[in-house]
Amino acid sequence: MKISPIGSFRAELEDIASDKSISHRFAIFSLLTQGTCKIKNYLKAQDTLHTLAIIQTLGAEVEEIDGLICIKAPKYIKSPNCVLDCGNSGTAMRLLIGLLSAIEDEIFVLSGDCYLNARPMRRVSEPLMSLGAKIYGRANANLAPICIQGAKLDGFDFSSNIASAQVKSALILAALFAKKESYFKEIELSRDHSEIILNKMGACIEYLNEEKTFIKINPLKEKLKAFEVCVPNDPSSAFYFALAACILPHSKVVLNNVLLNKTRIEAFKILEKMGVKITYNITNEDFESIGEICIESAPLKAINVSENIAWLIDEIPALAIAFACAKGKSVIKNAKELRVKESDRIKSIVLNLQKCGIKVKEFEDGFEVEGGEAKSAKIESFGDHRIAMSFLILGLRCGMEVDDSECIKTSFPNFIEILKQIGAKIGD
């Protein structure tokens, strides 16, 4: 896909992709409820549609009525007669490993596309196996396909050496079916959607310290309450258009109905530190804080980023584009997690920025970018939606060709339409 440069733009955007993390969770958590759950604005991207198909295979009744995804959970989750296909979604696979490992005496097989089946699952399977779960797979249950034989787990006290919402959520889901209460610690607060949503559904998950990094999970005594919710727009998806406004002079964008959870808007905070004018306005506080974000372009200055990495891990490819357009040398550190995303994102970012004539140094846990004038190039997406979208945004400034752009549909099916809406010219 080719994109041509544009001068500037001003826009107010409504139809940004719905939040992927929230959509996955509402679909999976619906399996724990009694009654019919109704979800408005569910993300209809490849990843989240795979999750809907999985819960349907596990016995849920799923139908769309007047724009609402309606889900009625099965009385019991039973072994299906087929493999559960997670597509490209690490979130779906890791959360389901946690949930299904606690479904007694049932057997499940999880698989995905070639990219997902190369991503590490031991970070979830290993702690679960240490607690009594029976999980099998390639490379000692590190690579899918993953086979799970459900078992009743004891309560546990587990400390994670990484800040990962997927690890935390998987262990929470297993703990909800354990014989007694469980405890989970992480080195810093990761995304906390699972705790927020499950507590509002009637679960009992308690924070044991002010940092919210130490929690107690009580086993479920009964099924959770069915819910009726509207999924907010995804701040990770909205961030691409915040980036566009930052790197194109005299531009301004208002992003509506965006999730404003503090663990999800850290990348916007980084842009503020780089000199961008950003304002936030909360308009709704249902399950989470939701509102609008207004971004106005300004000259970008370099920055060093080494904290709260778990809060902006998905936006780092886009931040790398901001670094490339900033004055000075910017550095990302403590981001080794990027090595095990949909691609090795550190390598993907470094190689592609170098193709654009930008000076980059690669570290094991990050990179250094010296801002300059990027040039048009042919970019390799490596099948990674966030790499593809980030470099298409850079193309608004200097023109760009990105291969395998179909991967964008895994998370943001109308991304190209919004690019056209702000004036982009797209070609094959």
C-alpha positions as MATLAB code, in Angstrom:
seq = 'MKISPIGSFRAELEDIASDKSISHRFAIFSLLTQGTCKIKNYLKAQDTLHTLAIIQTLGAEVEEIDGLICIKAPKYIKSPNCVLDCGNSGTAMRLLIGLLSAIEDEIFVLSGDCYLNARPMRRVSEPLMSLGAKIYGRANANLAPICIQGAKLDGFDFSSNIASAQVKSALILAALFAKKESYFKEIELSRDHSEIILNKMGACIEYLNEEKTFIKINPLKEKLKAFEVCVPNDPSSAFYFALAACILPHSKVVLNNVLLNKTRIEAFKILEKMGVKITYNITNEDFESIGEICIESAPLKAINVSENIAWLIDEIPALAIAFACAKGKSVIKNAKELRVKESDRIKSIVLNLQKCGIKVKEFEDGFEVEGGEAKSAKIESFGDHRIAMSFLILGLRCGMEVDDSECIKTSFPNFIEILKQIGAKIGD';
ca = [
       0.000    0.000    0.000;
       1.265    3.480   -0.931;
       0.408    6.755    0.784;
       1.182   10.291   -0.393;
       2.111   13.242    1.840;
      -0.437   15.854    2.872;
       0.206   19.360    4.211;
      -1.947   19.564    7.321;
      -5.420   18.651    8.538;
      -8.093   19.534   11.076;
     -10.654   16.956   12.079;
     -12.979   15.651   14.762;
     -13.015   11.846   14.713;
     -15.814    9.650   16.059;
     -15.416    6.294   14.331;
     -12.058    5.276   15.766;
     -11.747    1.541   16.364;
     -13.427    0.332   19.559;
     -11.094   -0.743   22.322;
      -9.558   -4.123   21.550;
      -8.529   -5.017   25.111;
     -11.985   -4.172   26.465;
     -13.796   -6.011   23.653;
     -11.781   -9.206   24.251;
     -12.471   -9.033   27.972;
     -16.202   -8.437   27.746;
     -16.549  -11.381   25.362;
     -14.472  -13.762   27.520;
     -15.909  -12.561   30.843;
     -19.442  -13.093   29.537;
     -18.745  -16.840   29.946;
     -18.816  -16.263   33.715;
     -22.305  -14.729   33.794;
     -25.899  -15.759   34.176;
     -28.360  -14.061   31.845;
     -27.744  -12.222   28.583;
     -24.887   -9.748   28.163;
     -25.314   -6.914   25.678;
     -22.318   -5.132   24.160;
     -22.615   -1.963   22.080;
     -19.712   -0.795   19.873;
     -17.919   -4.157   20.090;
     -14.783   -4.090   17.920;
     -15.459   -5.987   14.700;
     -11.834   -6.647   13.808;
     -10.284   -9.998   12.968;
      -8.833  -10.573   16.447;
     -11.988   -9.802   18.394;
     -14.237  -11.666   15.950;
     -12.069  -14.749   16.565;
     -12.783  -14.323   20.277;
     -16.536  -14.201   19.655;
     -16.266  -17.361   17.560;
     -14.347  -19.095   20.368;
     -16.893  -18.341   23.078;
     -19.589  -19.550   20.697;
     -17.671  -22.806   20.204;
     -17.465  -23.103   24.002;
     -21.265  -23.066   24.159;
     -22.289  -19.411   24.343;
     -25.202  -18.181   22.250;
     -23.986  -15.153   20.278;
     -26.101  -12.990   18.016;
     -26.223   -9.388   16.838;
     -29.502   -7.568   17.465;
     -29.956   -3.895   16.493;
     -26.215   -3.296   16.596;
     -25.738   -5.015   19.975;
     -23.669   -8.165   20.424;
     -25.862  -10.321   22.676;
     -24.196  -13.211   24.528;
     -25.874  -15.852   26.660;
     -23.317  -17.968   28.489;
     -23.603  -21.761   28.569;
     -24.550  -23.445   31.841;
     -21.217  -25.260   31.734;
     -18.125  -24.834   29.540;
     -17.489  -28.146   27.777;
     -14.682  -29.528   25.622;
     -15.304  -28.566   21.979;
     -14.714  -31.010   19.117;
     -12.329  -28.616   17.344;
      -9.327  -26.368   17.844;
     -10.061  -22.892   19.229;
      -8.588  -20.426   16.699;
      -7.282  -17.207   18.313;
      -6.128  -15.738   14.996;
      -3.403  -13.169   15.725;
      -4.490  -12.323   19.279;
      -2.080  -12.880   22.145;
      -4.635  -11.359   24.527;
      -7.281  -13.937   23.630;
      -4.893  -16.879   23.833;
      -3.304  -15.907   27.136;
      -6.576  -15.045   28.879;
      -8.195  -18.238   27.638;
      -5.249  -20.320   28.856;
      -5.964  -18.942   32.332;
      -9.709  -19.478   32.209;
      -9.752  -22.890   30.555;
      -7.001  -24.330   32.767;
      -9.489  -24.083   35.658;
     -12.413  -25.845   33.929;
     -12.244  -29.272   35.577;
     -11.936  -32.451   33.502;
     -12.335  -30.700   30.135;
      -9.792  -30.563   27.303;
      -9.128  -27.600   25.028;
      -6.656  -26.844   22.223;
      -5.749  -23.242   21.389;
      -3.970  -22.209   18.195;
      -3.576  -19.170   15.971;
      -1.903  -17.843   12.848;
       1.810  -18.312   12.109;
       2.708  -15.113   13.962;
       0.757  -15.935   17.135;
       2.066  -19.510   17.206;
       5.604  -18.101   17.341;
       4.889  -15.890   20.366;
       5.834  -17.022   23.910;
       3.080  -18.461   26.103;
       5.272  -19.783   28.922;
       4.848  -16.514   30.829;
       1.251  -17.667   31.373;
       1.547  -21.447   31.184;
       4.543  -21.760   33.525;
       3.006  -20.050   36.581;
      -0.275  -21.872   35.985;
       1.520  -25.232   35.742;
       3.395  -24.459   38.972;
      -0.022  -24.088   40.597;
      -1.264  -27.449   39.302;
      -2.634  -26.646   35.848;
      -2.083  -29.235   33.119;
      -0.878  -27.413   30.011;
       1.004  -28.908   27.058;
       2.577  -27.431   23.953;
       5.699  -27.028   21.888;
       8.899  -25.952   23.664;
       7.559  -26.956   27.085;
       4.171  -25.249   26.647;
       5.781  -22.052   25.345;
       4.490  -22.190   21.761;
       1.000  -22.893   20.419;
      -0.809  -25.036   19.625;
      -1.458  -25.286   23.366;
      -3.411  -28.183   24.876;
      -5.107  -27.680   28.247;
      -6.565  -30.326   30.533;
      -8.675  -28.414   33.020;
      -8.125  -28.997   36.724;
      -9.298  -27.542   40.035;
      -6.453  -25.322   41.247;
      -5.440  -24.522   44.802;
      -5.290  -20.920   45.879;
      -1.896  -19.376   45.179;
       0.491  -16.582   46.109;
       2.351  -15.607   42.933;
       4.796  -12.779   42.218;
       5.316  -11.848   38.566;
       8.673  -10.419   37.485;
       7.054   -8.614   34.546;
       4.239   -6.067   34.377;
       1.811   -7.798   32.021;
      -1.954   -7.356   32.023;
      -2.272  -10.617   30.084;
      -0.384  -12.608   32.733;
      -2.320  -10.916   35.521;
      -5.683  -11.452   33.821;
      -4.942  -15.117   33.081;
      -4.081  -15.787   36.717;
      -7.117  -13.839   37.946;
      -9.409  -15.952   35.753;
      -7.848  -19.178   37.052;
      -8.075  -17.905   40.636;
     -11.808  -17.258   40.337;
     -12.270  -21.061   40.166;
      -9.649  -21.999   42.783;
     -10.332  -23.828   46.044;
      -9.446  -20.802   48.177;
      -8.327  -17.186   47.883;
      -5.265  -16.299   45.800;
      -2.714  -13.480   45.810;
      -0.949  -11.862   42.857;
       1.899   -9.330   42.835;
       3.529   -7.552   39.899;
       6.570   -5.291   39.726;
       4.511   -2.290   38.569;
       0.878   -1.704   37.749;
      -0.115   -3.079   34.342;
      -3.424   -2.383   32.618;
      -6.137   -2.887   35.221;
      -9.215   -3.419   33.041;
      -9.775   -6.985   34.234;
      -9.936   -6.043   37.892;
     -12.192   -3.039   37.245;
     -14.624   -4.929   35.006;
     -14.791   -8.136   37.044;
     -15.384   -6.249   40.294;
     -18.238   -4.296   38.709;
     -19.673   -7.626   37.530;
     -19.710   -8.879   41.137;
     -16.338  -10.585   41.607;
     -14.277   -9.829   44.716;
     -10.772   -8.660   43.781;
      -9.123   -6.517   46.441;
      -6.131   -4.181   46.169;
      -3.758   -4.720   49.087;
      -1.460   -1.728   48.510;
      -1.759    1.852   47.281;
       0.151    1.100   44.063;
      -2.478   -1.548   43.152;
       0.288   -4.010   42.351;
      -0.741   -6.525   45.046;
      -4.210   -8.048   44.803;
      -6.292  -10.696   46.510;
      -8.679  -12.750   44.355;
     -11.564  -14.536   46.045;
     -13.107  -17.588   44.321;
     -16.515  -17.093   42.770;
     -19.415  -18.245   44.935;
     -21.916  -17.889   42.110;
     -22.074  -16.748   38.508;
     -21.470  -13.059   37.849;
     -24.070  -10.496   36.837;
     -24.804  -10.103   33.141;
     -23.920   -6.651   31.838;
     -25.019   -4.108   29.254;
     -22.120   -1.902   28.158;
     -20.796    0.339   25.412;
     -17.156   -0.245   24.482;
     -15.215    3.054   24.270;
     -12.840    3.872   21.451;
      -9.337    2.461   21.729;
      -6.698    5.002   22.865;
      -4.007    2.893   21.176;
      -5.858    3.231   17.862;
      -6.708    6.896   18.462;
      -3.027    7.568   19.089;
      -2.146    7.200   15.393;
      -4.213   10.281   14.585;
      -2.792   12.160   17.566;
       0.600   11.330   16.046;
      -0.534   12.596   12.644;
      -1.559   15.926   14.181;
       1.837   16.152   15.919;
       4.034   15.612   12.870;
       2.017   17.695   10.376;
       2.355   21.442   11.002;
      -0.758   23.537   11.752;
      -2.863   20.419   12.392;
      -5.456   19.734   15.075;
      -7.583   16.696   15.889;
     -10.302   15.951   18.431;
     -10.696   12.271   19.319;
     -14.100   11.414   20.765;
     -15.386    8.637   23.050;
     -11.854    7.495   23.972;
     -10.983    5.327   26.983;
      -9.098    7.532   29.475;
      -7.830    4.897   31.931;
      -4.455    6.197   33.174;
      -2.738    2.919   32.222;
      -3.806    3.491   28.597;
      -3.025    7.162   27.868;
       0.641    7.272   28.910;
       1.724    7.707   25.278;
      -0.332   10.919   25.091;
       1.469   12.082   28.251;
       4.797   11.446   26.491;
       3.683   13.641   23.580;
       2.849   16.405   26.075;
       6.399   16.181   27.463;
       7.654   16.478   23.876;
       5.869   19.833   23.571;
       2.448   18.927   22.168;
      -0.629   20.711   23.510;
      -3.176   18.083   24.647;
      -6.397   18.487   26.648;
      -8.677   15.816   28.107;
     -12.376   16.028   28.921;
     -14.202   13.195   30.729;
     -17.738   12.704   29.370;
     -18.702    9.324   30.859;
     -17.681    7.133   33.807;
     -19.517    3.838   33.387;
     -17.142    0.865   33.673;
     -14.183    3.165   32.916;
     -13.454    6.897   32.428;
     -14.291    7.899   28.849;
     -13.979   11.243   27.090;
     -12.413   13.368   24.364;
      -8.779   14.203   23.678;
      -7.785   17.321   21.733;
      -4.301   17.494   20.138;
      -2.665   20.495   18.430;
       0.622   20.303   16.536;
       3.779   21.876   17.924;
       7.523   21.489   17.318;
       8.615   18.205   18.916;
      11.583   17.954   21.253;
      13.487   14.774   22.080;
      12.773   12.751   25.200;
      14.113    9.785   27.184;
      11.480    7.212   28.179;
      12.210    4.425   30.647;
       9.255    4.391   33.069;
       5.664    3.136   32.875;
       6.607    1.140   29.790;
       3.784   -1.351   30.448;
       1.351    1.561   30.016;
       2.517    2.463   26.512;
       3.936   -0.751   25.084;
       1.462   -0.825   22.173;
       2.112    2.794   21.224;
       5.922    2.639   21.093;
       6.046    2.003   17.303;
       4.017    5.189   16.809;
       6.110    7.072   19.379;
       9.191    6.068   17.376;
       7.725    8.053   14.468;
       7.333   11.085   16.746;
      10.974   10.642   17.823;
      12.043   10.576   14.156;
      10.342   13.950   13.644;
      11.633   15.542   16.864;
      14.687   17.745   17.397;
      17.459   15.792   19.134;
      18.006   12.209   20.253;
      15.167   10.276   21.905;
      15.623    7.010   23.786;
      13.322    4.147   24.819;
      14.646    1.772   27.490;
      13.233   -1.079   29.626;
      11.047   -2.170   26.704;
      12.338   -5.691   26.087;
       8.680   -6.791   25.955;
       8.646   -5.339   22.417;
      10.741   -8.334   21.308;
       7.787  -10.719   21.791;
       4.869   -8.802   20.303;
       3.316   -9.496   16.874;
       6.829   -8.980   15.535;
      10.142   -8.199   17.202;
       9.103   -4.570   17.301;
      12.492   -3.231   18.315;
      14.054   -4.769   15.214;
      11.052   -3.819   13.036;
      11.223   -0.177   14.123;
      14.997    0.097   13.758;
      15.180   -1.498   10.303;
      12.323    0.548    8.903;
      13.450    3.900   10.313;
      16.901    3.242    8.827;
      15.233    2.681    5.452;
      13.703    6.144    5.862;
      17.136    7.688    6.377;
      16.746    8.170   10.134;
      19.718    7.413   12.419;
      18.795    4.698   14.935;
      20.711    2.648   17.496;
      19.297   -0.683   18.627;
      19.505   -1.847   22.257;
      18.401   -5.160   23.714;
      15.586   -3.375   25.567;
      14.893   -0.414   23.293;
      16.453    2.035   20.845;
      17.754    5.565   20.278;
      16.374    7.730   17.474;
      18.029   10.905   16.185;
      15.362   13.135   14.718;
      15.746   14.199   11.109;
      13.906   14.555    7.822;
      12.495   11.145    6.946;
      12.390   10.110    3.310;
       9.935    7.915    1.472;
      10.804    4.201    1.522;
       9.375    0.726    1.092;
       8.581   -0.579    4.572;
       8.308   -4.157    5.825;
       5.381   -4.570    8.235;
       6.466   -8.090    9.299;
       2.743   -8.865    9.526;
       2.482   -6.449   12.478;
      -0.509   -4.095   12.400;
       1.130   -1.473   14.628;
       4.261   -1.270   12.486;
       2.145   -0.913    9.340;
      -0.061    1.839   10.786;
       2.843    3.782   12.320;
       4.739    4.030    9.040;
       1.617    4.908    7.072;
       1.228    7.871    9.438;
       4.843    8.864    8.724;
       3.872    8.619    5.047;
       1.486   11.555    5.583;
       4.648   13.629    5.980;
       7.023   12.155    3.387;
       5.145    9.453    1.421;
       5.558    5.736    2.079;
       4.967    2.240    0.737;
       4.064   -0.454    3.301;
       3.902   -4.156    2.475;
       1.357   -6.625    3.914;
      -0.931   -3.839    5.111;
      -3.813   -6.341    5.358;
      -2.591   -7.045    8.907;
      -4.131   -3.706    9.955;
      -7.546   -5.386    9.917;
      -6.602   -7.432   12.990;
      -7.222   -4.363   15.166;
      -8.412   -1.335   13.160;
     -10.599   -2.299   10.178;
     -11.524    1.284    9.230;
      -8.051    2.802    9.655;
      -7.643    3.460    5.924;
     -11.082    5.086    5.702;
     -10.138    7.530    8.457;
      -6.828    8.270    6.732;
      -8.810    9.197    3.625;
     -11.193   11.254    5.773;
      -8.317   13.500    6.895;
      -7.121   13.926    3.305;
      -4.723   11.050    2.656;
      -4.321    9.671   -0.855;
      -3.949    5.887   -0.827;
      -2.891    3.661   -3.675;
      -1.786    0.105   -4.355;
];
